[in-house]
Amino acid sequence: MFTQYSIGEFAKKTGMTIRTLHYYDEIDLLKPSFISPTGRRFYSDENIIQLQKIVSLKFLGYPLEKIHTLIHLKEWDIKESLEFQKQEMLQKKEQLQQVIRALDHALYITEEQGTMNANIFMMLIHNMHKEEEQKEWLSNYFPKEMVENMFKVPEEKLKELNLEMAELFSQLKAAYGQDPANPNVQALLEQYFDLSLELYPNAIELVENVKDENIEFGQDTQLFPSPLSPEEEIWFGQAIQIYWNNKGINLHE
């Protein structure tokens, strides 16, 4: 016996919404088995089987466009497609882990510090998000082992250091306008580079190599953003130049 279900009955039976079934009909993903002269949609048990395929493929993460292609194949030789989809899901899993890690750090910082300058906050999150891209960029100029060692900070220590860096940048912003050679400003620079050494153990070697390679980190603001305004950047750069001159290092030689 051929069973037909109205769209409301079919929606209730399958757990789909009527709106979703209308949409699937519009994109030719799941067509009703019969449409009455008055425009009423009716579905069959065969539609239930088709919908089960759609739901299963959605569970595997396939987009509707790909599902449309797959469910109309008579033979499913989709090993290559499944392998590709697995890699896609593994990549998404890694991305989700990065998001959770960033949220964990963000919550820690906000719980400890309360309010924070938005640019400082976004810089810290950005650096976590772009960590692999930063490694790849640095590896173009420096030994890969050096670059890898720079990023080998234990997670709990990294949270503490990021909190300290956020607080330090807040102090630097507050000090903006003072003479870059002012002892208070230079003391903040000393803290900045001490903290940088904890975050990136090879930072000194990196800085010494920068002048030999003629590298400007500021050229790629998308990869290495600054929480400072353009005016603060100029002031900060002057303070850094004084700091390194006092250390006997001339980056412009």
PDB file of C-alpha atoms in Angstrom, residues 41-130:
ATOM      1  CA  ARG A  41       2.760  18.772  -0.858  1.00  0.00           C
ATOM      2  CA  PHE A  42       2.643  15.050  -0.039  1.00  0.00           C
ATOM      3  CA  TYR A  43       5.548  12.808   0.901  1.00  0.00           C
ATOM      4  CA  SER A  44       6.098   9.039   0.797  1.00  0.00           C
ATOM      5  CA  ASP A  45       8.171   6.421   2.621  1.00  0.00           C
ATOM      6  CA  GLU A  46      10.719   6.771  -0.193  1.00  0.00           C
ATOM      7  CA  ASN A  47      11.115  10.409   0.818  1.00  0.00           C
ATOM      8  CA  ILE A  48      11.886   9.245   4.346  1.00  0.00           C
ATOM      9  CA  ILE A  49      14.784   7.141   3.011  1.00  0.00           C
ATOM     10  CA  GLN A  50      16.038  10.121   0.972  1.00  0.00           C
ATOM     11  CA  LEU A  51      15.822  12.367   4.016  1.00  0.00           C
ATOM     12  CA  GLN A  52      17.764   9.848   6.111  1.00  0.00           C
ATOM     13  CA  LYS A  53      20.577  10.060   3.551  1.00  0.00           C
ATOM     14  CA  ILE A  54      20.505  13.854   3.713  1.00  0.00           C
ATOM     15  CA  VAL A  55      20.589  13.886   7.516  1.00  0.00           C
ATOM     16  CA  SER A  56      23.445  11.353   7.595  1.00  0.00           C
ATOM     17  CA  LEU A  57      25.542  13.338   5.128  1.00  0.00           C
ATOM     18  CA  LYS A  58      24.838  16.562   7.035  1.00  0.00           C
ATOM     19  CA  PHE A  59      26.043  14.807  10.181  1.00  0.00           C
ATOM     20  CA  LEU A  60      29.311  14.044   8.347  1.00  0.00           C
ATOM     21  CA  GLY A  61      29.644  17.749   7.635  1.00  0.00           C
ATOM     22  CA  TYR A  62      28.858  17.811   3.937  1.00  0.00           C
ATOM     23  CA  PRO A  63      27.360  21.084   2.598  1.00  0.00           C
ATOM     24  CA  LEU A  64      23.934  20.891   0.984  1.00  0.00           C
ATOM     25  CA  GLU A  65      25.389  21.440  -2.501  1.00  0.00           C
ATOM     26  CA  LYS A  66      27.572  18.332  -2.140  1.00  0.00           C
ATOM     27  CA  ILE A  67      24.721  16.356  -0.583  1.00  0.00           C
ATOM     28  CA  HIS A  68      22.563  17.206  -3.611  1.00  0.00           C
ATOM     29  CA  THR A  69      25.162  15.561  -5.852  1.00  0.00           C
ATOM     30  CA  LEU A  70      25.694  12.508  -3.674  1.00  0.00           C
ATOM     31  CA  ILE A  71      22.065  11.535  -3.067  1.00  0.00           C
ATOM     32  CA  HIS A  72      21.375  11.480  -6.794  1.00  0.00           C
ATOM     33  CA  LEU A  73      24.164   8.985  -7.478  1.00  0.00           C
ATOM     34  CA  LYS A  74      22.983   5.451  -8.139  1.00  0.00           C
ATOM     35  CA  GLU A  75      26.238   3.961  -6.874  1.00  0.00           C
ATOM     36  CA  TRP A  76      28.116   5.456  -3.978  1.00  0.00           C
ATOM     37  CA  ASP A  77      31.839   5.083  -4.657  1.00  0.00           C
ATOM     38  CA  ILE A  78      32.724   7.935  -2.354  1.00  0.00           C
ATOM     39  CA  LYS A  79      35.856   6.719  -0.575  1.00  0.00           C
ATOM     40  CA  GLU A  80      37.859   9.683  -1.860  1.00  0.00           C
ATOM     41  CA  SER A  81      35.095  12.074  -0.847  1.00  0.00           C
ATOM     42  CA  LEU A  82      34.874  10.563   2.630  1.00  0.00           C
ATOM     43  CA  GLU A  83      38.647  10.827   3.090  1.00  0.00           C
ATOM     44  CA  PHE A  84      38.527  14.458   2.011  1.00  0.00           C
ATOM     45  CA  GLN A  85      35.632  15.127   4.372  1.00  0.00           C
ATOM     46  CA  LYS A  86      37.518  13.489   7.234  1.00  0.00           C
ATOM     47  CA  GLN A  87      40.441  15.856   6.662  1.00  0.00           C
ATOM     48  CA  GLU A  88      38.020  18.779   6.586  1.00  0.00           C
ATOM     49  CA  MET A  89      36.541  17.707   9.911  1.00  0.00           C
ATOM     50  CA  LEU A  90      39.996  17.221  11.457  1.00  0.00           C
ATOM     51  CA  GLN A  91      40.877  20.738  10.377  1.00  0.00           C
ATOM     52  CA  LYS A  92      37.662  22.090  11.894  1.00  0.00           C
ATOM     53  CA  LYS A  93      38.414  20.166  15.083  1.00  0.00           C
ATOM     54  CA  GLU A  94      41.810  21.852  15.275  1.00  0.00           C
ATOM     55  CA  GLN A  95      40.196  25.236  14.664  1.00  0.00           C
ATOM     56  CA  LEU A  96      37.665  24.601  17.433  1.00  0.00           C
ATOM     57  CA  GLN A  97      40.470  23.633  19.802  1.00  0.00           C
ATOM     58  CA  GLN A  98      42.214  26.923  18.966  1.00  0.00           C
ATOM     59  CA  VAL A  99      39.003  28.862  19.608  1.00  0.00           C
ATOM     60  CA  ILE A 100      38.499  27.129  22.970  1.00  0.00           C
ATOM     61  CA  ARG A 101      42.127  27.847  23.879  1.00  0.00           C
ATOM     62  CA  ALA A 102      41.729  31.522  22.963  1.00  0.00           C
ATOM     63  CA  LEU A 103      38.499  31.758  24.972  1.00  0.00           C
ATOM     64  CA  ASP A 104      40.244  30.155  27.940  1.00  0.00           C
ATOM     65  CA  HIS A 105      43.009  32.784  27.799  1.00  0.00           C
ATOM     66  CA  ALA A 106      40.515  35.605  27.262  1.00  0.00           C
ATOM     67  CA  LEU A 107      38.452  34.551  30.277  1.00  0.00           C
ATOM     68  CA  TYR A 108      41.567  34.271  32.435  1.00  0.00           C
ATOM     69  CA  ILE A 109      42.740  37.766  31.493  1.00  0.00           C
ATOM     70  CA  THR A 110      39.342  39.415  31.969  1.00  0.00           C
ATOM     71  CA  GLU A 111      38.767  37.651  35.300  1.00  0.00           C
ATOM     72  CA  GLU A 112      42.150  38.860  36.570  1.00  0.00           C
ATOM     73  CA  GLN A 113      42.180  42.341  35.062  1.00  0.00           C
ATOM     74  CA  GLY A 114      38.513  43.193  34.628  1.00  0.00           C
ATOM     75  CA  THR A 115      38.430  45.861  31.941  1.00  0.00           C
ATOM     76  CA  MET A 116      41.065  46.014  29.218  1.00  0.00           C
ATOM     77  CA  ASN A 117      41.854  48.167  26.217  1.00  0.00           C
ATOM     78  CA  ALA A 118      40.181  46.540  23.204  1.00  0.00           C
ATOM     79  CA  ASN A 119      43.289  46.800  20.996  1.00  0.00           C
ATOM     80  CA  ILE A 120      45.434  45.044  23.595  1.00  0.00           C
ATOM     81  CA  PHE A 121      42.857  42.312  24.050  1.00  0.00           C
ATOM     82  CA  MET A 122      42.514  41.719  20.294  1.00  0.00           C
ATOM     83  CA  MET A 123      46.304  41.635  19.836  1.00  0.00           C
ATOM     84  CA  LEU A 124      46.652  38.809  22.370  1.00  0.00           C
ATOM     85  CA  ILE A 125      43.819  36.800  20.814  1.00  0.00           C
ATOM     86  CA  HIS A 126      45.115  37.490  17.306  1.00  0.00           C
ATOM     87  CA  ASN A 127      48.582  36.203  18.215  1.00  0.00           C
ATOM     88  CA  MET A 128      47.079  32.937  19.402  1.00  0.00           C
ATOM     89  CA  HIS A 129      44.896  32.674  16.308  1.00  0.00           C
ATOM     90  CA  LYS A 130      47.772  33.381  13.901  1.00  0.00           C
TER      91      LYS A 130
END
